[in-house]
Amino acid sequence: MTVKIYVPRDAAAIALGAEKVAKAMADEIAARGLDATIVRNGSRGMHWLEPLVEVETAEGRIAYGPVKARDVASLLDAGLVDGGAHPLCLGKAEEIPFFKRQTRLTFARCGITDPLSLEDYRAHGGLRGLEKAVSMQPAAIVAEVTESGLRGRGGAGFPTGIKWKTVLEARGKQKYIVCNADEGDSGTFADRMIMEGDPFVLIEGMAIAGIATGATKGYVYTRSEYPHAIAAMTEAIEIARAAGVLGASVLGSTHAFDMEVRTGAGAYVCGEETSLLNSLEGKRGLVRAKPPLPAHKGLFDCPTVINNVISLASVPVILDEGAAYYRDFGMGRSRGTIPIQIAGNVKHGGLFEIGFGLTLGEIVDEIAGGTASGRPVKAVQVGGPLGAYFPRALFDTPFDYEAFAAKDGLIGHAGIVVFDDTADMLKQARFAMEFCAVESCGKCTPCRIGSTRGVEVADKIRAGIEPEKNRELLADLCNTMKFGSLCALGGFTPYPVMSAMTHFPEDFEPAPAVEAAE
Ligand SMILES: Cc1cc2nc3c(=O)[nH]c(=O)nc-3n(C[C@H](O)[C@H](O)[C@H](O)COP(=O)(O)O)c2cc1C
Ligand code: SF4
């Protein structure tokens, strides 16, 4: 039987040499006349082991990593096709502790299947949710999603079912499903990973959303920096259309749904839903005032569902397994699983999907394995560039929307970026203000002007100019931005700034004067 060897086509693996590994593997297989084929899978999300090569054996999939092109010959000499021993052998892929501890619902197939094989997708449970949906009443689908407790994974944590209900009940000749795949948060890559590693799950989720709300057209809005995701999504849509998953009759039903990919130019603010809609309409990415809500008047003034990739990609498993199954995972009002993206100064960076409720300390110390530098962890920024910095004293905070809000933080898109004790938190606070100034859409004054003033004030503190007065001024400015900004770009920039100042006050003191040499 032909042996299957898996070499990821995920952008992170490619950045680490996966294309060269795949080529070297293909050349060696041909030269040795081996009966083996290479499958370009997605990533399992263990970035420090990429490129992670796997081989299918009678005992399961055996993993090797991180593999370089120059390792390929020795791997084959060691009998890789039979899962042979080699210094890079990691044993069974599913038994690697980082992977084994996870609960993979949304990412169940990512890294396992061939992302562009609809057959493989079906063989691993794909399309079961959509098959159920086509035989259900729209209101029953919406009720199922509501009961699952799914909340938007893009940042705000708004209940997905309620958003869908509003669009279902809105009147309009045309309705749209817009998938927010702009993924601008620092240290986040879950959307990219799913689009590259399991694009059909997003297509299935969007088709279900269309049937549930009466929308017949969908758009995936992503960024130009994601060429591999754009290519995978575009190809998967064509395959789905050819197979009758998309089109005038979804899976042979009376429901029509089709979709396409649109690429933005990479402005952070274009991830904000109303700015995204403007960009999708070909206009400048300026934030719109709400109301009207996009659910009432969204794309081209039509009722529109805007959901994050992970929100939509979590829907198929909810329809397939039922709301109660999904709701059983998690804690408090944070139900289901969350793909935590671990980045920054860590030993084990990557994607870790698990039910809500793990503490920040468990994630940083146990799962991420502490810092790559080996130095003590100083701060963890959770939730992207607008998220708060958490000190070790807050490591007992469980990963839960309400628990983070209670500590003046946010989960956002569930990205965490770890810093060691060399981090300068005044510099980080200044960076937050500078980022806001650069990315501001310019529509409202607290954000447009406030962020620039914020940079100036941070510089004055650094220069030791009236530090106490300027610290007060910075806090006052944050207060104005928090309560006076139109959207969360200006409104949330105070989170990183204030958390840095509150938890690391020593970094906001003037540097001690260097004593003159005697
Ligand atoms: C400045 C800014 C940037 C945002 N960027 C993203 C993004 O990249 N991806 C995303 O899904 N949501 C982003 N959001 C949140 C969206 O406005 C919106 O809440 C989300 O797309 C709704 O989908 P959900 O309910 O599934 O989370 C951003 C919000 C703001 C204020
Ligand atoms: S807060 Fe900033 S990004 Fe948001 S609307 Fe105002 S100026 Fe634009």
Coordinates of C-alpha atoms and ligand atoms in Angstrom, one line a residue:
M1 CA 0.0 0.0 0.0
T2 CA 1.2 3.5 -0.8
V3 CA 2.6 5.2 2.3
K4 CA 1.3 8.7 3.1
I5 CA 3.9 11.2 4.3
Y6 CA 2.5 14.5 5.5
V7 CA 4.4 17.8 5.1
P8 CA 2.5 20.9 6.1
R9 CA 1.6 23.6 3.6
D10 CA 0.8 26.0 6.4
A11 CA 2.5 29.5 6.2
A12 CA 4.3 29.0 9.5
A13 CA 5.7 25.7 8.3
I14 CA 6.6 27.2 4.9
A15 CA 8.4 30.1 6.7
L16 CA 10.5 27.4 8.4
G17 CA 11.4 25.6 5.3
A18 CA 8.5 23.2 4.5
E19 CA 8.6 23.7 0.8
K20 CA 12.3 22.7 0.7
V21 CA 11.5 19.7 2.9
A22 CA 8.6 18.6 0.6
K23 CA 10.8 18.9 -2.5
A24 CA 13.7 17.0 -0.9
M25 CA 11.2 14.3 0.2
A26 CA 9.7 14.0 -3.3
D27 CA 13.2 13.8 -4.9
E28 CA 14.4 11.1 -2.4
I29 CA 11.2 9.1 -2.8
A30 CA 11.6 9.1 -6.6
A31 CA 15.4 8.3 -6.4
R32 CA 14.8 5.4 -4.0
G33 CA 11.7 4.1 -5.9
L34 CA 9.6 4.2 -2.7
D35 CA 5.9 3.6 -2.8
A36 CA 5.0 6.8 -1.0
T37 CA 3.0 9.9 -1.6
I38 CA 3.3 13.3 0.0
V39 CA 0.2 15.0 1.4
R40 CA 0.4 18.7 2.1
N41 CA -1.6 19.0 5.3
G42 CA -2.3 22.0 7.5
S43 CA -0.4 22.6 10.7
R44 CA -1.1 20.8 14.0
G45 CA -0.1 24.1 15.6
M46 CA 3.1 23.2 17.4
H47 CA 5.2 25.9 15.9
W48 CA 8.5 25.0 17.5
L49 CA 8.4 21.6 15.9
E50 CA 7.7 22.9 12.3
P51 CA 8.1 21.6 9.7
L52 CA 6.5 18.6 11.4
V53 CA 6.6 15.7 9.1
E54 CA 4.3 12.7 9.8
V55 CA 4.0 9.3 8.3
E56 CA 1.0 7.0 8.4
T57 CA 1.8 3.6 9.9
A58 CA -0.3 0.7 11.3
E59 CA 0.2 2.1 14.8
G60 CA -0.9 5.6 13.9
R61 CA 0.8 8.7 12.6
I62 CA 4.4 9.0 13.7
A63 CA 5.9 12.5 13.8
Y64 CA 9.3 13.9 13.1
G65 CA 10.4 17.5 13.7
P66 CA 11.6 20.1 13.3
V67 CA 12.7 18.7 9.9
K68 CA 15.2 20.5 7.6
A69 CA 15.7 19.5 3.9
R70 CA 19.1 18.2 4.8
D71 CA 17.5 15.7 7.3
V72 CA 15.4 14.0 4.7
A73 CA 17.9 11.5 3.4
S74 CA 18.9 10.4 6.9
L75 CA 15.2 10.1 7.9
L76 CA 14.5 7.8 5.0
D77 CA 17.7 5.8 5.8
A78 CA 16.3 5.3 9.3
G79 CA 13.1 3.9 7.8
L80 CA 10.8 6.9 8.1
V81 CA 8.2 5.2 5.9
D82 CA 7.7 2.6 8.6
G83 CA 7.9 5.1 11.4
G84 CA 11.6 4.2 12.1
A85 CA 13.7 5.5 15.0
H86 CA 15.6 8.8 14.4
P87 CA 16.8 11.6 16.6
L88 CA 14.0 13.8 15.2
C89 CA 11.3 11.2 15.9
L90 CA 8.7 12.5 18.3
G91 CA 6.6 9.3 18.5
K92 CA 2.9 9.4 17.8
A93 CA 1.7 12.9 16.8
E94 CA -1.4 12.6 19.0
E95 CA 0.7 11.7 22.0
I96 CA 2.9 14.8 22.0
P97 CA 1.9 16.4 25.4
F98 CA 1.1 19.9 23.9
F99 CA -1.3 18.2 21.4
K100 CA -2.7 15.5 23.8
R101 CA -3.9 18.0 26.4
Q102 CA -6.2 19.8 23.9
T103 CA -9.9 19.5 23.1
R104 CA -10.0 20.0 19.4
L105 CA -13.5 20.8 18.2
T106 CA -13.1 23.7 15.8
F107 CA -9.6 22.5 14.8
A108 CA -10.5 18.8 14.8
R109 CA -9.2 18.2 11.3
C110 CA -6.5 20.9 11.1
G111 CA -3.2 19.2 10.4
I112 CA -4.8 15.9 9.9
T113 CA -6.6 16.0 6.6
D114 CA -5.6 17.2 3.1
P115 CA -7.1 20.8 3.3
L116 CA -8.2 20.6 -0.4
S117 CA -9.8 17.2 -0.4
L118 CA -13.5 17.3 0.1
E119 CA -13.5 13.5 0.3
D120 CA -11.0 13.7 3.2
Y121 CA -13.2 16.4 4.8
R122 CA -16.3 14.2 4.6
A123 CA -14.3 11.1 5.8
H124 CA -13.4 13.1 9.0
G125 CA -17.0 14.2 9.8
G126 CA -17.2 17.2 7.5
L127 CA -20.5 18.4 6.1
R128 CA -22.6 16.6 8.7
G129 CA -23.6 19.9 10.3
L130 CA -24.7 21.4 6.9
E131 CA -26.6 18.2 6.1
K132 CA -28.6 18.7 9.3
A133 CA -29.0 22.4 8.6
V134 CA -30.6 22.0 5.2
S135 CA -33.4 19.9 6.7
M136 CA -34.0 22.3 9.6
Q137 CA -36.1 25.5 9.9
P138 CA -33.9 28.6 10.0
A139 CA -35.2 29.6 13.4
A140 CA -34.3 26.1 14.7
I141 CA -30.7 26.5 13.5
V142 CA -30.5 29.9 15.1
A143 CA -31.9 28.4 18.4
E144 CA -29.3 25.7 18.3
V145 CA -26.4 28.2 17.9
T146 CA -27.9 30.4 20.7
E147 CA -28.2 27.4 23.0
S148 CA -24.6 26.4 22.4
G149 CA -23.5 29.6 24.1
L150 CA -21.2 30.4 21.2
R151 CA -19.9 34.0 21.5
G152 CA -18.0 35.9 18.8
R153 CA -14.3 35.0 18.7
G154 CA -13.3 38.2 17.0
G155 CA -13.0 40.1 20.2
A156 CA -16.2 41.4 21.6
G157 CA -17.6 38.1 22.7
F158 CA -21.2 38.9 21.5
P159 CA -23.6 35.9 21.4
T160 CA -23.6 34.6 17.8
G161 CA -27.1 33.3 18.0
I162 CA -28.5 36.7 18.9
K163 CA -26.7 38.3 16.0
W164 CA -28.1 35.7 13.6
K165 CA -31.6 36.1 15.0
T166 CA -31.5 39.8 14.3
V167 CA -30.6 39.2 10.7
L168 CA -33.1 36.4 10.3
E169 CA -35.8 38.8 11.5
A170 CA -34.6 41.8 9.5
R171 CA -36.4 42.5 6.3
G172 CA -34.4 42.8 3.1
K173 CA -34.4 41.4 -0.4
Q174 CA -30.7 40.5 -0.1
K175 CA -28.8 39.5 3.0
Y176 CA -25.1 38.8 3.5
I177 CA -22.8 36.7 5.5
V178 CA -19.4 38.5 6.0
C179 CA -16.6 36.5 7.5
N180 CA -14.1 38.8 9.3
A181 CA -10.7 37.2 8.4
D182 CA -8.7 40.4 8.8
E183 CA -6.9 38.9 11.8
G184 CA -4.8 42.0 12.7
D185 CA -4.1 41.2 16.4
S186 CA -0.5 40.8 17.4
G187 CA 0.4 37.1 18.1
T188 CA -2.8 35.7 16.5
F189 CA -3.0 33.2 13.7
A190 CA -6.0 30.9 14.4
D191 CA -8.0 32.3 11.4
R192 CA -5.1 31.9 9.1
M193 CA -4.5 28.3 10.3
I194 CA -8.0 27.3 9.7
M195 CA -8.2 28.9 6.3
E196 CA -5.0 27.1 5.3
G197 CA -5.5 23.9 7.1
D198 CA -9.3 23.2 7.0
P199 CA -11.0 25.7 4.6
F200 CA -14.1 23.6 4.1
V201 CA -15.1 24.0 7.8
L202 CA -15.3 27.8 7.2
I203 CA -17.3 27.3 4.0
E204 CA -19.6 24.9 5.8
G205 CA -20.1 27.3 8.7
M206 CA -20.9 30.2 6.4
A207 CA -23.3 28.1 4.4
I208 CA -25.1 27.2 7.6
A209 CA -25.2 30.9 8.6
G210 CA -26.7 31.7 5.2
I211 CA -29.4 29.1 5.6
A212 CA -30.1 30.2 9.1
T213 CA -30.6 33.9 8.3
G214 CA -31.8 33.8 4.7
A215 CA -28.5 35.2 3.3
T216 CA -27.5 33.8 -0.1
K217 CA -24.2 35.5 -0.6
G218 CA -21.0 35.4 1.6
Y219 CA -17.7 37.2 1.6
V220 CA -14.5 36.3 3.3
Y221 CA -12.6 39.5 3.9
T222 CA -9.0 38.8 4.6
R223 CA -5.6 40.6 4.3
S224 CA -3.1 40.7 1.5
E225 CA -0.5 39.4 4.0
Y226 CA -2.2 36.0 3.9
P227 CA -1.4 34.8 0.4
H228 CA -1.5 31.1 1.3
A229 CA -4.9 31.4 3.1
I230 CA -6.3 33.4 0.1
A231 CA -5.1 30.6 -2.3
A232 CA -6.5 27.8 -0.1
M233 CA -9.8 29.5 0.5
T234 CA -10.3 30.4 -3.2
E235 CA -9.5 26.8 -4.3
A236 CA -11.7 25.3 -1.7
I237 CA -14.6 27.5 -2.7
E238 CA -14.2 26.3 -6.3
I239 CA -14.1 22.7 -5.2
A240 CA -17.2 23.2 -2.9
R241 CA -19.1 24.9 -5.8
A242 CA -18.2 22.1 -8.2
A243 CA -19.4 19.5 -5.7
G244 CA -22.8 21.3 -5.1
V245 CA -21.9 22.3 -1.5
L246 CA -22.2 25.9 -2.7
G247 CA -24.4 27.3 -5.4
A248 CA -28.1 27.5 -6.4
S249 CA -28.9 24.3 -4.5
V250 CA -26.8 23.7 -1.4
L251 CA -26.4 19.9 -1.0
G252 CA -29.4 19.5 -3.4
S253 CA -31.7 21.5 -1.1
T254 CA -33.9 24.5 -2.0
H255 CA -31.3 26.8 -0.3
A256 CA -28.9 28.9 -2.4
F257 CA -25.6 30.1 -1.0
D258 CA -22.4 31.2 -2.7
M259 CA -19.3 33.0 -1.5
E260 CA -16.1 34.6 -2.5
V261 CA -12.8 35.9 -1.0
R262 CA -12.0 39.6 -0.9
T263 CA -8.6 41.0 0.0
G264 CA -8.0 44.2 2.0
A265 CA -4.8 46.2 2.1
G266 CA -3.9 45.3 5.7
A267 CA -5.1 48.3 7.8
Y268 CA -5.7 47.2 11.4
V269 CA -8.9 49.3 11.6
C270 CA -10.4 47.4 8.6
G271 CA -10.9 44.5 11.1
E272 CA -13.5 46.7 12.9
E273 CA -16.8 45.5 11.4
T274 CA -18.2 48.7 10.0
S275 CA -14.8 49.8 8.6
L276 CA -14.5 46.4 7.0
L277 CA -17.9 46.9 5.4
N278 CA -16.8 50.2 3.9
S279 CA -13.6 48.5 2.6
L280 CA -15.6 45.7 1.1
E281 CA -17.8 48.2 -0.7
G282 CA -14.6 49.7 -2.2
K283 CA -14.6 52.8 0.1
R284 CA -12.0 54.1 2.5
G285 CA -11.9 52.0 5.7
L286 CA -13.6 54.6 7.9
V287 CA -15.6 53.4 10.9
R288 CA -19.4 53.9 10.7
A289 CA -21.4 55.2 13.6
K290 CA -23.8 52.7 15.1
P291 CA -26.8 52.4 15.0
P292 CA -27.7 51.3 12.5
L293 CA -26.2 47.9 13.3
P294 CA -24.8 45.8 10.5
A295 CA -27.5 43.2 11.3
H296 CA -30.0 45.8 10.1
K297 CA -28.1 47.8 7.6
G298 CA -24.7 46.3 6.8
L299 CA -23.1 45.5 3.4
F300 CA -24.6 47.7 0.7
D301 CA -27.2 48.7 3.3
C302 CA -28.6 45.1 3.5
P303 CA -29.0 43.0 6.7
T304 CA -25.6 41.4 7.3
V305 CA -24.1 38.9 9.7
I306 CA -20.5 39.7 10.4
N307 CA -18.6 37.0 12.3
N308 CA -15.1 36.1 12.9
V309 CA -13.6 33.0 11.1
I310 CA -13.5 31.0 14.4
S311 CA -17.1 31.8 15.3
L312 CA -18.2 30.6 11.9
A313 CA -15.9 27.6 11.8
S314 CA -17.3 26.5 15.2
V315 CA -20.8 26.2 13.9
P316 CA -20.5 22.9 12.0
V317 CA -19.6 20.9 15.1
I318 CA -22.4 22.6 17.0
L319 CA -25.0 21.5 14.4
D320 CA -23.4 18.1 14.1
E321 CA -23.0 17.2 17.8
G322 CA -25.7 19.4 19.2
A323 CA -25.8 22.6 21.3
A324 CA -25.5 20.7 24.6
Y325 CA -22.3 18.9 23.6
Y326 CA -20.6 22.2 22.8
R327 CA -22.0 24.1 25.8
D328 CA -20.7 21.4 28.1
F329 CA -17.1 22.7 27.6
G330 CA -16.0 25.9 29.2
M331 CA -16.9 27.9 32.4
G332 CA -19.4 30.6 33.4
R333 CA -20.8 32.4 30.4
S334 CA -17.8 31.4 28.3
R335 CA -19.0 28.2 26.7
G336 CA -17.3 25.8 24.3
T337 CA -13.6 25.8 23.4
I338 CA -11.2 28.6 22.5
P339 CA -8.1 28.3 20.3
I340 CA -5.5 30.1 22.4
Q341 CA -2.6 31.4 20.3
I342 CA 0.6 31.4 22.2
A343 CA 3.3 33.7 20.9
G344 CA 6.2 36.0 21.9
N345 CA 9.0 34.9 24.2
V346 CA 7.9 31.3 24.8
K347 CA 9.5 27.9 24.5
H348 CA 6.4 26.3 23.0
G349 CA 4.5 28.7 20.8
G350 CA 1.5 27.6 18.8
L351 CA -2.3 27.0 18.8
F352 CA -3.8 25.4 21.8
E353 CA -7.6 24.7 21.7
I354 CA -9.3 23.9 25.0
G355 CA -12.5 24.6 26.9
F356 CA -12.5 28.1 28.6
G357 CA -11.3 28.1 32.1
L358 CA -7.5 27.4 32.1
T359 CA -5.7 29.9 34.2
L360 CA -3.2 32.3 32.5
G361 CA -0.5 30.8 34.7
E362 CA -1.2 27.3 33.4
I363 CA -1.1 28.5 29.8
V364 CA 2.2 30.4 30.2
D365 CA 4.1 28.2 32.6
E366 CA 2.9 24.7 31.8
I367 CA 1.7 24.8 28.2
A368 CA 4.0 27.4 26.7
G369 CA 6.9 26.2 29.0
G370 CA 7.9 29.6 30.1
T371 CA 10.2 31.9 28.1
A372 CA 12.4 30.9 25.3
S373 CA 15.1 33.2 26.7
G374 CA 15.0 31.3 30.0
R375 CA 14.5 34.5 31.9
P376 CA 11.5 35.2 34.3
V377 CA 8.2 36.1 32.7
K378 CA 7.5 39.8 33.3
A379 CA 4.2 40.4 31.5
V380 CA 1.7 38.8 29.2
Q381 CA -0.4 40.8 26.8
V382 CA -3.7 39.1 26.2
G383 CA -6.1 40.0 23.4
G384 CA -3.9 41.8 20.8
P385 CA -2.5 45.3 20.7
L386 CA -5.6 46.6 22.6
G387 CA -5.3 44.0 25.3
A388 CA -4.0 44.6 28.9
Y389 CA -0.6 43.5 30.2
F390 CA -1.0 41.0 33.0
P391 CA 1.7 40.6 35.6
R392 CA 2.5 37.3 37.3
A393 CA 0.3 38.4 40.3
L394 CA -2.7 38.0 38.0
F395 CA -1.8 34.6 36.6
D396 CA -4.6 32.9 38.5
T397 CA -7.1 34.6 36.2
P398 CA -9.1 32.0 34.3
F399 CA -9.5 32.2 30.5
D400 CA -13.0 33.5 30.6
Y401 CA -14.5 36.7 29.1
E402 CA -15.9 37.9 32.5
A403 CA -12.9 37.0 34.6
F404 CA -10.6 39.0 32.3
A405 CA -13.0 42.0 32.2
A406 CA -13.0 41.9 36.0
K407 CA -9.2 42.4 36.0
D408 CA -9.5 45.3 33.4
G409 CA -8.4 43.0 30.6
L410 CA -9.9 41.3 27.6
I411 CA -9.6 38.0 25.8
G412 CA -10.1 39.5 22.4
H413 CA -9.2 37.0 19.7
A414 CA -7.4 34.9 22.3
G415 CA -3.8 35.7 21.4
I416 CA -1.2 35.9 24.2
V417 CA 2.2 37.5 23.8
V418 CA 4.7 36.7 26.5
F419 CA 7.5 39.1 27.6
D420 CA 10.5 38.4 29.9
D421 CA 12.0 40.7 32.5
T422 CA 14.0 42.7 30.0
A423 CA 10.7 44.3 28.7
D424 CA 10.4 48.0 29.2
M425 CA 6.7 48.7 30.0
L426 CA 6.9 52.4 29.4
K427 CA 8.2 51.6 25.9
Q428 CA 5.2 49.2 25.5
A429 CA 2.8 51.8 26.6
R430 CA 4.3 54.3 24.2
F431 CA 4.0 51.7 21.5
A432 CA 0.3 51.2 22.2
M433 CA -0.3 55.0 21.7
E434 CA 1.9 55.0 18.6
F435 CA 0.1 52.0 17.1
C436 CA -3.2 53.8 17.7
A437 CA -1.9 57.0 16.1
V438 CA -0.7 55.1 13.0
E439 CA -3.8 52.9 12.6
S440 CA -6.5 55.4 13.6
C441 CA -9.1 55.9 10.9
G442 CA -9.2 59.6 12.0
K443 CA -13.0 59.9 12.4
C444 CA -13.0 61.0 16.0
T445 CA -10.8 63.4 18.0
P446 CA -10.0 61.4 21.2
C447 CA -8.4 58.7 19.1
R448 CA -6.9 60.7 16.3
I449 CA -5.4 63.5 18.5
G450 CA -5.3 61.7 21.8
S451 CA -3.0 58.9 20.6
T452 CA -0.5 61.4 19.3
R453 CA -0.6 63.4 22.5
G454 CA -0.2 60.1 24.3
V455 CA 3.1 59.4 22.5
E456 CA 4.4 62.9 23.5
V457 CA 3.4 62.4 27.1
A458 CA 5.1 59.0 27.3
D459 CA 8.3 60.6 25.8
K460 CA 8.2 63.3 28.5
I461 CA 7.9 60.7 31.2
R462 CA 10.9 58.9 29.7
A463 CA 12.9 62.2 29.6
G464 CA 12.1 62.8 33.3
I465 CA 10.1 65.9 32.6
E466 CA 7.6 66.5 35.4
P467 CA 7.0 62.7 35.7
E468 CA 4.3 62.8 38.3
K469 CA 2.3 65.5 36.4
N470 CA 2.7 63.6 33.1
R471 CA 1.7 60.3 34.6
E472 CA -1.5 61.9 35.7
L473 CA -1.9 63.5 32.3
L474 CA -1.5 60.1 30.6
A475 CA -4.2 58.6 32.9
D476 CA -6.5 61.5 32.1
L477 CA -5.9 61.1 28.4
C478 CA -6.6 57.4 28.7
N479 CA -9.9 58.2 30.4
T480 CA -10.9 60.5 27.6
M481 CA -10.0 58.0 24.9
K482 CA -11.8 55.2 26.7
F483 CA -15.1 57.0 27.1
G484 CA -15.0 59.4 24.1
S485 CA -13.9 57.2 21.2
L486 CA -16.3 56.0 18.6
C487 CA -14.8 52.5 18.3
A488 CA -12.7 50.1 20.3
L489 CA -9.4 51.2 18.6
G490 CA -9.3 54.5 20.5
G491 CA -11.5 53.1 23.3
F492 CA -9.3 50.1 24.2
T493 CA -5.8 51.6 23.6
P494 CA -6.0 52.7 27.3
Y495 CA -6.0 49.0 28.4
P496 CA -2.3 48.3 27.5
V497 CA -1.3 51.8 28.6
M498 CA -3.1 51.8 32.0
S499 CA -2.2 48.1 32.8
A500 CA 1.5 48.9 32.1
M501 CA 1.3 51.9 34.4
T502 CA -0.7 50.2 37.1
H503 CA 1.2 46.9 37.3
F504 CA 4.7 48.1 36.5
P505 CA 4.9 51.6 38.1
E506 CA 8.7 51.2 38.5
D507 CA 9.1 51.4 34.7
F508 CA 7.4 54.8 34.7
E509 CA 9.9 56.4 37.1
P510 CA 12.7 58.5 35.7
A511 CA 15.9 56.5 35.2
P512 CA 18.2 57.0 38.2
A513 CA 20.9 59.6 37.5
V514 CA 24.2 58.0 36.7
E515 CA 26.6 59.0 39.4
A516 CA 29.6 61.0 38.3
A517 CA 32.8 59.0 38.3
E518 CA 34.9 59.9 41.2
Ligands
LIG1 C1 -9.8 48.1 15.7 C2 -10.6 46.9 15.6 C3 -10.1 45.8 14.9 C4 -10.7 44.6 14.8 N1 -10.2 43.5 14.2 C5 -10.8 42.4 14.0 C6 -10.3 41.3 13.3 O1 -9.2 41.4 12.7 N2 -11.0 40.2 13.2 C7 -12.3 40.0 13.8 O2 -12.9 39.0 13.7 N3 -12.8 41.0 14.5 C8 -12.1 42.2 14.7 N4 -12.7 43.2 15.4 C9 -14.0 43.0 16.0 C10 -15.1 43.3 14.9 O3 -15.4 44.6 14.9 C11 -16.4 42.5 15.2 O4 -16.7 42.6 16.6 C12 -16.3 41.0 14.9 O5 -15.9 40.8 13.5 C13 -17.6 40.3 15.1 O6 -17.5 38.9 14.9 P1 -17.7 37.9 16.1 O7 -19.0 38.3 16.7 O8 -17.8 36.6 15.4 O9 -16.6 38.1 17.0 C14 -12.0 44.4 15.5 C15 -12.5 45.5 16.2 C16 -11.8 46.7 16.3 C17 -12.4 47.8 17.1
SF4_2 S1 -11.7 55.4 17.7 FE1 -10.1 55.8 16.2 S2 -10.4 54.2 14.7 FE2 -12.3 54.3 15.9 S3 -13.7 55.7 14.8 FE3 -12.5 56.9 16.2 S4 -10.7 57.7 15.0 FE4 -11.6 55.9 13.9

